[in-house]
Amino acid sequence: MDSLFDRLFPICRSITGEGLRETLNILSGYIPLEHFGVKSDTEVFDWIIPKEWVIRDAILKGPDNKIIADFKINNLHVLNYSDSVDSVIDLEELQQHLHSIPNLPTAIPYVISYYKRRWGFCISHEEREQLKPGKYHAYIDSEFIDGELNFSHAILPGESKREILISTYVCHPSMANNELSGPISAVFLYQRLARKQRRFTYRFVFLPETIGSISYLHRFGEELRQNIYAGLVLTCLGGNRSLSYKMSRRGDSPIDLMWTHLNDTNVFNGQTRIFTPDGGSDERQYCSPGFNLPVGQMARTVYGEYAGYHNSLDTKAEMTIESLYSSVNEMEILIEAVEWDGYYINNSPYGEVKLDKYGLYPDMNAAGVTKQLSSNNLNDNRIQLSRILNILNYSDGEHTLREIASKCNASILDLIPIVKLLLDKELISGPYDERRDIL
Amino acid sequence: MDSLFDRLFPICRSITGEGLRETLNILSGYIPLEHFGVKSDTEVFDWIIPKEWVIRDAILKGPDNKIIADFKINNLHVLNYSDSVDSVIDLEELQQHLHSIPNLPTAIPYVISYYKRRWGFCISHEEREQLKPGKYHAYIDSEFIDGELNFSHAILPGESKREILISTYVCHPSMANNELSGPISAVFLYQRLARKQRRFTYRFVFLPETIGSISYLHRFGEELRQNIYAGLVLTCLGGNRSLSYKMSRRGDSPIDLMWTHLNDTNVFNGQTRIFTPDGGSDERQYCSPGFNLPVGQMARTVYGEYAGYHNSLDTKAEMTIESLYSSVNEMEILIEAVEWDGYYINNSPYGEVKLDKYGLYPDMNAAGVTKQLSSNNLNDNRIQLSRILNILNYSDGEHTLREIASKCNASILDLIPIVKLLLDKELISGPYDERRDIL
Amino acid sequence: MDSLFDRLFPICRSITGEGLRETLNILSGYIPLEHFGVKSDTEVFDWIIPKEWVIRDAILKGPDNKIIADFKINNLHVLNYSDSVDSVIDLEELQQHLHSIPNLPTAIPYVISYYKRRWGFCISHEEREQLKPGKYHAYIDSEFIDGELNFSHAILPGESKREILISTYVCHPSMANNELSGPISAVFLYQRLARKQRRFTYRFVFLPETIGSISYLHRFGEELRQNIYAGLVLTCLGGNRSLSYKMSRRGDSPIDLMWTHLNDTNVFNGQTRIFTPDGGSDERQYCSPGFNLPVGQMARTVYGEYAGYHNSLDTKAEMTIESLYSSVNEMEILIEAVEWDGYYINNSPYGEVKLDKYGLYPDMNAAGVTKQLSSNNLNDNRIQLSRILNILNYSDGEHTLREIASKCNASILDLIPIVKLLLDKELISGPYDERRDIL
């Protein structure tokens, strides 16, 4: 993770352009991506793909020729999607083109202007306050060309065509938590899942935020609508907080329900956010009313809730690679639980199964109240027996394993080994995605 | 309102007769009523229209010829629907025909005997206790004739055939809150609505309580069943309390839900009563099981809960004209909210709408956390933007505007201006009465 | 009850054999049972009927020839379904075949080994600790023969083919609460119901626990599935606690809902247990997923929750005949409530019924607030009137009488006399098992 981070961090990404393509190509070294491009000026639903932004240099010099902002030192210094400029102007006029954050005086802000042409520089407020009257030379060598918007995906096939979508964005320049935490976690989650038997097919998507997911939906929306079982948008997965999940618009996607279950049963100790269409990431597009896909969003240190959000304080030191590792671990658990959830069918549903035939029941029975002190040395493992009986009784095609776990006051993770045992003895079949009749 | 009150107050109304007709005729001067009559002895469902009551005079004189009760001074003195009498009788026998209220010694009670022939006088308990033994002359000049029961309605057409029913009663003699508050409010509410563009058709109904609404349902019940969207029975709308709404039997009529919403969002600070079939006004008939119409009841100082209920203390001074004005204002707000509620459809439902195309979005974006202190002077009106995004996202034909308002922690009234803006820009269409598919 | 108890107590019952048959024959003297047998080795779903157990004698003698356990003195001394033995063995070897309860040193445990052949004796722990090294003579004269498993039922027909099942077990040897409380209560409940007019048909079933109910379902399961309306398994109905009801698996059987209602309205003050498939009695079979019948379980001093559970302390003195009498009374009330519950139809559903035509309404009306102090001596019985109006209003084929009772803040028992009155006047019809349209 660390070396991937270091390769990706310096690149100046935007919603189009060379930085975006370079990022997708680097990711290709870790995950078998298929690449796609949409030509500039193409209509995608209510939007139009903008010209591709070429940024070669940006430098702001003061009256004494001192360099105030240099794109080559920190790519946040240039307004993202800035127009070109080469002018010597007064400080007063320059101020209209400067961006800084008064209450974070050392931070260089990240500012964008994708759809309205303007030029600008971003500097720390500290530095800005020291600017003296005089002539400033603003030089930005950028260009808008007919090019394309790029995105990529990798499909990891499973037993079923039903898909779990993992989507993340790659359009911010040098930021850690709010840019690289998502794609790096996605890459490593992919590698974990690739080594396992999978019930579901997994679709990993890397794209520029908003316009990228709208373009992706324009191309693959119908396919998603048909196949998607659940999905996650990954963003801001670093930091030392607990996981924070934003529910899908439906509020009852398999991942929504599993997230709640795993928190209710203390497997996780996360934060839950309800769905809102204002604020957030690409779940806003996946959950637009024409699609309404069962896609939530997973984060840890949520956008807008930390000092480094959208500025130069968002670094690897603040994000930490360790936290990404935890995020991948926890998402793997969440997905494992979703893989085993679903409906099961008891193959001997009339009366109880005669468990001792299968080695699952004590063959002599004394009173439960006295079992611990009883002189007969039965160790009948009452908890396992109770779980077996609950799973068999509720494997009726109408209760999910998650619901059965709740009836057992257990987490679904506690039941997975027993389900494997009962599947192995052919006492039950499943899991099935949908309800089904027992007969 | 004041002059209408003064014209109507002195009239001796009952469930049939000249007083009822005179009242309906006076109301015709304010609202274009259509009049209907049902002949005496007609069967209306389980009921029979009674003979029409003619009351010409009623006077009770004491041993010293002193007038104890005179119908011409206060029409409450005569038992409503009293038989005629012209007898000189002892005090003891007279007592069987007197009605008074011991715990309200100055009040003349309002007592009725519509369906069992008897005669009687109503006097204050104070007066009654001073009656001395001796001969009393009871004289009531009344008659029961083959006539009719009258009721009237006015239809105010709207864009839709779906109707909102406003029903009130006009059958009590000289009482203010429990008689005139309803018809006067109805008349002025009509005049307000008549000046507006209306989505719904409004049906204003004036009738004698119980037998009148049963007769109205006998004639127009099928029409109501087909067209009614919601309805209100108006009663006891005076006094200094807050509005008090009795839910419809269904409990989920559009007005029930809107009333709850407007209270939950602190637009109103009213009282809510659940539906009961015992006690109340004509909602008991509209909500009888064979009709079960979505009709609630609006009151302010509820029947049975104030000292002047059904007696001579129920006067204009206690009711106040100001309170009727407030009732009309608040019902107008409630109706406005119902007019704008319903299902909307986003006309660009795939991905987000590109709001800046429509002048609805800032064209440069910096971090939300720093927006108030940011050096770029965007005033992006985050609350309006959030409401726009919520309305667009949930304009899916499955969420009502009221539900969208709740998601915004706002009242529906807060969203109406934004809905008008989005309708104007053709970004959404609606409101629709029923759910509909987005595609 | 007392004499029936005394006849049944000494019999050595098991899941098959002469004791079981003798018990069913004794019960035949009280209730017209039809008897059934299933041959040994027959497959019943996932189970096989075991060989019939013949037990003739069991005696354990110590080194000094002293009798330590004698089946003829207490049939709990022999391991139920014990194999035969006739051996002189050391104490050490004998210990492998002894069962006692250290924390209940005076109790002889009840231990079974139906499906695995072994032999054994059950003695008090007190006695066991005094055993000295030496030679012991273990003698059990038992045999496993081709015979049958027996069960019986009695059908009490009602107006409807829909059935209420009452099932209890008769397979434990000399125990009171956890054996005889069920069948004795069932017999006396049968006799009460036999004397009444019945809406439902009642099916009383007596069988060995688990394998018996599985066999019964194998034979009658399809019939039950078609006809059953609700059911109760009776177990452990003695003791001085309040009734304790275990909900059916569905959780919304007519008896589940009525039990909750009668507790909510303080008719009962019972305990409610949720359904679990682990622990319990034959409801585990009736509620197996292939059947999922609406059958709960009624108990008082629940299995596993009292000292005498499955040992020789479970006697008539602890159980008490009085408690069985209470159990029968309370179950009769529960069943009476279920008999009157259901959907009703108002025969005059358009507008209110004109109650005075039927003698159900005061013919003169004065203000409610003053009624208690009013000089007119109406006693209009406002509570009855309110209940009449509620029953008429909600007799719409969509509300059960239990739901109507809740709207009246009453118990269904309070409404039964009024329902009888309204049925008598032909104002309503019902009860119906299912929802129905009013028209």
PDB file of C-alpha atoms in Angstrom, chain A residues 218-387:
ATOM      1  CA  HIS A 218     -24.701   6.327 -19.137  1.00  0.00           C
ATOM      2  CA  ARG A 219     -22.708   3.416 -20.496  1.00  0.00           C
ATOM      3  CA  PHE A 220     -23.324   0.627 -17.936  1.00  0.00           C
ATOM      4  CA  GLY A 221     -26.421   1.806 -16.033  1.00  0.00           C
ATOM      5  CA  GLU A 222     -28.793  -0.680 -17.610  1.00  0.00           C
ATOM      6  CA  GLU A 223     -26.373  -3.535 -16.931  1.00  0.00           C
ATOM      7  CA  LEU A 224     -26.004  -2.414 -13.337  1.00  0.00           C
ATOM      8  CA  ARG A 225     -29.720  -2.108 -12.897  1.00  0.00           C
ATOM      9  CA  GLN A 226     -30.157  -5.701 -13.988  1.00  0.00           C
ATOM     10  CA  ASN A 227     -27.319  -7.276 -12.049  1.00  0.00           C
ATOM     11  CA  ILE A 228     -26.572  -5.252  -8.987  1.00  0.00           C
ATOM     12  CA  TYR A 229     -27.206  -6.863  -5.629  1.00  0.00           C
ATOM     13  CA  ALA A 230     -25.488  -4.245  -3.490  1.00  0.00           C
ATOM     14  CA  GLY A 231     -22.731  -1.702  -3.759  1.00  0.00           C
ATOM     15  CA  LEU A 232     -20.314   0.546  -1.951  1.00  0.00           C
ATOM     16  CA  VAL A 233     -18.739   3.836  -2.876  1.00  0.00           C
ATOM     17  CA  LEU A 234     -15.354   4.118  -1.147  1.00  0.00           C
ATOM     18  CA  THR A 235     -14.140   7.508   0.053  1.00  0.00           C
ATOM     19  CA  CYS A 236     -12.062   8.937   2.905  1.00  0.00           C
ATOM     20  CA  LEU A 237     -11.156   5.549   4.361  1.00  0.00           C
ATOM     21  CA  GLY A 238      -8.183   6.782   6.404  1.00  0.00           C
ATOM     22  CA  GLY A 239      -7.815   8.254   9.876  1.00  0.00           C
ATOM     23  CA  ASN A 240      -8.210   6.917  13.353  1.00  0.00           C
ATOM     24  CA  ARG A 241     -11.980   6.963  13.652  1.00  0.00           C
ATOM     25  CA  SER A 242     -14.313   3.990  13.322  1.00  0.00           C
ATOM     26  CA  LEU A 243     -15.940   3.115   9.997  1.00  0.00           C
ATOM     27  CA  SER A 244     -18.818   5.343   8.987  1.00  0.00           C
ATOM     28  CA  TYR A 245     -21.451   4.040   6.585  1.00  0.00           C
ATOM     29  CA  LYS A 246     -23.921   6.097   4.605  1.00  0.00           C
ATOM     30  CA  MET A 247     -27.007   4.031   3.847  1.00  0.00           C
ATOM     31  CA  SER A 248     -28.238   3.588   0.305  1.00  0.00           C
ATOM     32  CA  ARG A 249     -31.247   5.618  -0.766  1.00  0.00           C
ATOM     33  CA  ARG A 250     -33.412   2.509  -0.429  1.00  0.00           C
ATOM     34  CA  GLY A 251     -32.206   1.974   3.115  1.00  0.00           C
ATOM     35  CA  ASP A 252     -32.668  -1.772   2.817  1.00  0.00           C
ATOM     36  CA  SER A 253     -29.927  -2.933   0.487  1.00  0.00           C
ATOM     37  CA  PRO A 254     -28.244  -6.190   1.584  1.00  0.00           C
ATOM     38  CA  ILE A 255     -25.247  -4.144   2.717  1.00  0.00           C
ATOM     39  CA  ASP A 256     -27.407  -1.615   4.578  1.00  0.00           C
ATOM     40  CA  LEU A 257     -29.074  -4.418   6.513  1.00  0.00           C
ATOM     41  CA  MET A 258     -25.810  -6.259   7.144  1.00  0.00           C
ATOM     42  CA  TRP A 259     -24.047  -3.125   8.314  1.00  0.00           C
ATOM     43  CA  THR A 260     -26.800  -2.524  10.834  1.00  0.00           C
ATOM     44  CA  HIS A 261     -26.713  -6.151  11.955  1.00  0.00           C
ATOM     45  CA  LEU A 262     -22.949  -6.187  12.451  1.00  0.00           C
ATOM     46  CA  ASN A 263     -23.139  -3.012  14.489  1.00  0.00           C
ATOM     47  CA  ASP A 264     -26.112  -4.258  16.505  1.00  0.00           C
ATOM     48  CA  THR A 265     -24.197  -7.415  17.344  1.00  0.00           C
ATOM     49  CA  ASN A 266     -21.036  -5.491  18.263  1.00  0.00           C
ATOM     50  CA  VAL A 267     -18.921  -6.931  15.467  1.00  0.00           C
ATOM     51  CA  PHE A 268     -18.465  -3.337  14.354  1.00  0.00           C
ATOM     52  CA  ASN A 269     -18.661  -0.183  16.363  1.00  0.00           C
ATOM     53  CA  GLY A 270     -19.284   2.141  13.444  1.00  0.00           C
ATOM     54  CA  GLN A 271     -21.218   5.269  12.676  1.00  0.00           C
ATOM     55  CA  THR A 272     -24.293   5.175  10.462  1.00  0.00           C
ATOM     56  CA  ARG A 273     -25.365   8.071   8.268  1.00  0.00           C
ATOM     57  CA  ILE A 274     -28.724   8.185   6.535  1.00  0.00           C
ATOM     58  CA  PHE A 275     -28.855   8.747   2.812  1.00  0.00           C
ATOM     59  CA  THR A 276     -28.968  12.341   1.628  1.00  0.00           C
ATOM     60  CA  PRO A 277     -28.704  13.535  -1.972  1.00  0.00           C
ATOM     61  CA  ASP A 278     -26.803  16.670  -0.919  1.00  0.00           C
ATOM     62  CA  GLY A 279     -23.237  16.083   0.126  1.00  0.00           C
ATOM     63  CA  GLY A 280     -21.420  12.831  -0.446  1.00  0.00           C
ATOM     64  CA  SER A 281     -19.769  11.093  -3.339  1.00  0.00           C
ATOM     65  CA  ASP A 282     -20.867   8.996  -6.294  1.00  0.00           C
ATOM     66  CA  GLU A 283     -23.671   7.288  -4.369  1.00  0.00           C
ATOM     67  CA  ARG A 284     -25.549  10.487  -5.269  1.00  0.00           C
ATOM     68  CA  GLN A 285     -25.441   9.383  -8.916  1.00  0.00           C
ATOM     69  CA  TYR A 286     -25.998   5.654  -8.351  1.00  0.00           C
ATOM     70  CA  CYS A 287     -28.948   6.610  -6.151  1.00  0.00           C
ATOM     71  CA  SER A 288     -30.425   9.204  -8.499  1.00  0.00           C
ATOM     72  CA  PRO A 289     -34.136   8.493  -8.873  1.00  0.00           C
ATOM     73  CA  GLY A 290     -33.899   7.034 -12.383  1.00  0.00           C
ATOM     74  CA  PHE A 291     -31.500   4.351 -11.132  1.00  0.00           C
ATOM     75  CA  ASN A 292     -32.022   4.109  -7.368  1.00  0.00           C
ATOM     76  CA  LEU A 293     -29.398   1.386  -7.097  1.00  0.00           C
ATOM     77  CA  PRO A 294     -28.743  -0.298  -3.729  1.00  0.00           C
ATOM     78  CA  VAL A 295     -25.430   1.503  -3.251  1.00  0.00           C
ATOM     79  CA  GLY A 296     -24.179   2.945   0.029  1.00  0.00           C
ATOM     80  CA  GLN A 297     -20.945   4.683   0.869  1.00  0.00           C
ATOM     81  CA  MET A 298     -18.162   3.631   3.211  1.00  0.00           C
ATOM     82  CA  ALA A 299     -15.831   6.110   4.848  1.00  0.00           C
ATOM     83  CA  ARG A 300     -13.843   6.478   8.018  1.00  0.00           C
ATOM     84  CA  THR A 301     -12.820  10.111   8.441  1.00  0.00           C
ATOM     85  CA  VAL A 302     -15.665  11.675   6.530  1.00  0.00           C
ATOM     86  CA  TYR A 303     -15.254  14.516   3.997  1.00  0.00           C
ATOM     87  CA  GLY A 304     -16.000  17.892   5.520  1.00  0.00           C
ATOM     88  CA  GLU A 305     -15.470  16.637   9.060  1.00  0.00           C
ATOM     89  CA  TYR A 306     -11.688  16.970   9.344  1.00  0.00           C
ATOM     90  CA  ALA A 307      -9.289  19.894   9.135  1.00  0.00           C
ATOM     91  CA  GLY A 308      -7.426  18.600   6.093  1.00  0.00           C
ATOM     92  CA  TYR A 309     -10.543  18.278   3.938  1.00  0.00           C
ATOM     93  CA  HIS A 310      -9.838  19.715   0.474  1.00  0.00           C
ATOM     94  CA  ASN A 311      -6.487  21.257   1.336  1.00  0.00           C
ATOM     95  CA  SER A 312      -2.811  20.491   1.638  1.00  0.00           C
ATOM     96  CA  LEU A 313      -3.098  19.169   5.199  1.00  0.00           C
ATOM     97  CA  ASP A 314      -4.622  15.956   3.789  1.00  0.00           C
ATOM     98  CA  THR A 315      -1.397  13.926   3.820  1.00  0.00           C
ATOM     99  CA  LYS A 316      -0.260  10.331   4.329  1.00  0.00           C
ATOM    100  CA  ALA A 317       0.843  11.212   7.861  1.00  0.00           C
ATOM    101  CA  GLU A 318      -2.697  12.188   8.801  1.00  0.00           C
ATOM    102  CA  MET A 319      -4.391   9.399   6.829  1.00  0.00           C
ATOM    103  CA  THR A 320      -2.008   6.547   7.809  1.00  0.00           C
ATOM    104  CA  ILE A 321      -1.520   3.356   5.836  1.00  0.00           C
ATOM    105  CA  GLU A 322      -2.519   1.346   8.942  1.00  0.00           C
ATOM    106  CA  SER A 323      -6.010   2.783   8.837  1.00  0.00           C
ATOM    107  CA  LEU A 324      -6.419   1.703   5.196  1.00  0.00           C
ATOM    108  CA  TYR A 325      -5.431  -1.801   6.250  1.00  0.00           C
ATOM    109  CA  SER A 326      -8.166  -1.744   8.931  1.00  0.00           C
ATOM    110  CA  SER A 327     -10.678  -0.476   6.398  1.00  0.00           C
ATOM    111  CA  VAL A 328      -9.876  -3.334   4.029  1.00  0.00           C
ATOM    112  CA  ASN A 329     -10.150  -5.867   6.875  1.00  0.00           C
ATOM    113  CA  GLU A 330     -13.516  -4.598   8.001  1.00  0.00           C
ATOM    114  CA  MET A 331     -14.960  -4.367   4.505  1.00  0.00           C
ATOM    115  CA  GLU A 332     -13.808  -7.934   3.908  1.00  0.00           C
ATOM    116  CA  ILE A 333     -15.753  -9.043   6.985  1.00  0.00           C
ATOM    117  CA  LEU A 334     -18.808  -7.116   5.826  1.00  0.00           C
ATOM    118  CA  ILE A 335     -18.633  -8.756   2.404  1.00  0.00           C
ATOM    119  CA  GLU A 336     -18.065 -12.212   3.901  1.00  0.00           C
ATOM    120  CA  ALA A 337     -21.244 -11.733   5.915  1.00  0.00           C
ATOM    121  CA  VAL A 338     -23.180 -10.634   2.818  1.00  0.00           C
ATOM    122  CA  GLU A 339     -21.845 -13.654   0.918  1.00  0.00           C
ATOM    123  CA  TRP A 340     -23.309 -16.064   3.517  1.00  0.00           C
ATOM    124  CA  ASP A 341     -26.529 -14.192   4.126  1.00  0.00           C
ATOM    125  CA  GLY A 342     -29.650 -15.080   2.193  1.00  0.00           C
ATOM    126  CA  TYR A 343     -32.414 -17.646   2.384  1.00  0.00           C
ATOM    127  CA  TYR A 344     -31.851 -21.319   3.194  1.00  0.00           C
ATOM    128  CA  ILE A 345     -34.085 -24.360   2.798  1.00  0.00           C
ATOM    129  CA  ASN A 346     -34.323 -27.193   5.329  1.00  0.00           C
ATOM    130  CA  ASN A 347     -34.278 -30.424   3.334  1.00  0.00           C
ATOM    131  CA  SER A 348     -36.248 -32.327   6.029  1.00  0.00           C
ATOM    132  CA  PRO A 349     -38.771 -29.707   7.031  1.00  0.00           C
ATOM    133  CA  TYR A 350     -41.510 -31.963   8.468  1.00  0.00           C
ATOM    134  CA  GLY A 351     -40.995 -32.321  12.185  1.00  0.00           C
ATOM    135  CA  GLU A 352     -37.520 -31.925  13.598  1.00  0.00           C
ATOM    136  CA  VAL A 353     -34.503 -33.484  11.949  1.00  0.00           C
ATOM    137  CA  LYS A 354     -33.319 -36.520  13.920  1.00  0.00           C
ATOM    138  CA  LEU A 355     -30.042 -34.901  14.829  1.00  0.00           C
ATOM    139  CA  ASP A 356     -28.326 -37.925  16.410  1.00  0.00           C
ATOM    140  CA  LYS A 357     -28.389 -39.669  13.013  1.00  0.00           C
ATOM    141  CA  TYR A 358     -25.997 -36.938  11.896  1.00  0.00           C
ATOM    142  CA  GLY A 359     -23.909 -36.861  15.061  1.00  0.00           C
ATOM    143  CA  LEU A 360     -25.424 -33.576  16.092  1.00  0.00           C
ATOM    144  CA  TYR A 361     -27.340 -34.550  19.254  1.00  0.00           C
ATOM    145  CA  PRO A 362     -26.562 -36.217  22.592  1.00  0.00           C
ATOM    146  CA  ASP A 363     -28.015 -39.748  22.670  1.00  0.00           C
ATOM    147  CA  MET A 364     -29.093 -39.635  26.320  1.00  0.00           C
ATOM    148  CA  ASN A 365     -31.095 -36.839  27.853  1.00  0.00           C
ATOM    149  CA  ALA A 366     -31.256 -35.659  31.428  1.00  0.00           C
ATOM    150  CA  ALA A 367     -32.778 -32.504  32.809  1.00  0.00           C
ATOM    151  CA  GLY A 368     -31.369 -29.278  31.475  1.00  0.00           C
ATOM    152  CA  VAL A 369     -31.418 -27.588  34.849  1.00  0.00           C
ATOM    153  CA  THR A 370     -29.030 -30.035  36.308  1.00  0.00           C
ATOM    154  CA  LYS A 371     -26.791 -30.628  33.338  1.00  0.00           C
ATOM    155  CA  GLN A 372     -23.793 -28.831  34.721  1.00  0.00           C
ATOM    156  CA  LEU A 373     -23.855 -30.750  37.960  1.00  0.00           C
ATOM    157  CA  SER A 374     -25.183 -33.975  36.553  1.00  0.00           C
ATOM    158  CA  SER A 375     -23.134 -37.074  37.076  1.00  0.00           C
ATOM    159  CA  ASN A 376     -23.555 -38.066  33.484  1.00  0.00           C
ATOM    160  CA  ASN A 377     -20.783 -36.485  31.597  1.00  0.00           C
ATOM    161  CA  LEU A 378     -22.666 -35.233  28.630  1.00  0.00           C
ATOM    162  CA  ASN A 379     -21.163 -32.262  27.033  1.00  0.00           C
ATOM    163  CA  ASP A 380     -24.036 -31.462  24.782  1.00  0.00           C
ATOM    164  CA  ASN A 381     -22.871 -28.039  23.762  1.00  0.00           C
ATOM    165  CA  ARG A 382     -26.224 -26.388  24.311  1.00  0.00           C
ATOM    166  CA  ILE A 383     -25.353 -23.205  22.432  1.00  0.00           C
ATOM    167  CA  GLN A 384     -24.378 -25.068  19.274  1.00  0.00           C
ATOM    168  CA  LEU A 385     -27.453 -27.281  19.576  1.00  0.00           C
ATOM    169  CA  SER A 386     -29.673 -24.226  19.962  1.00  0.00           C
ATOM    170  CA  ARG A 387     -28.137 -22.640  16.889  1.00  0.00           C
TER     171      ARG A 387
END
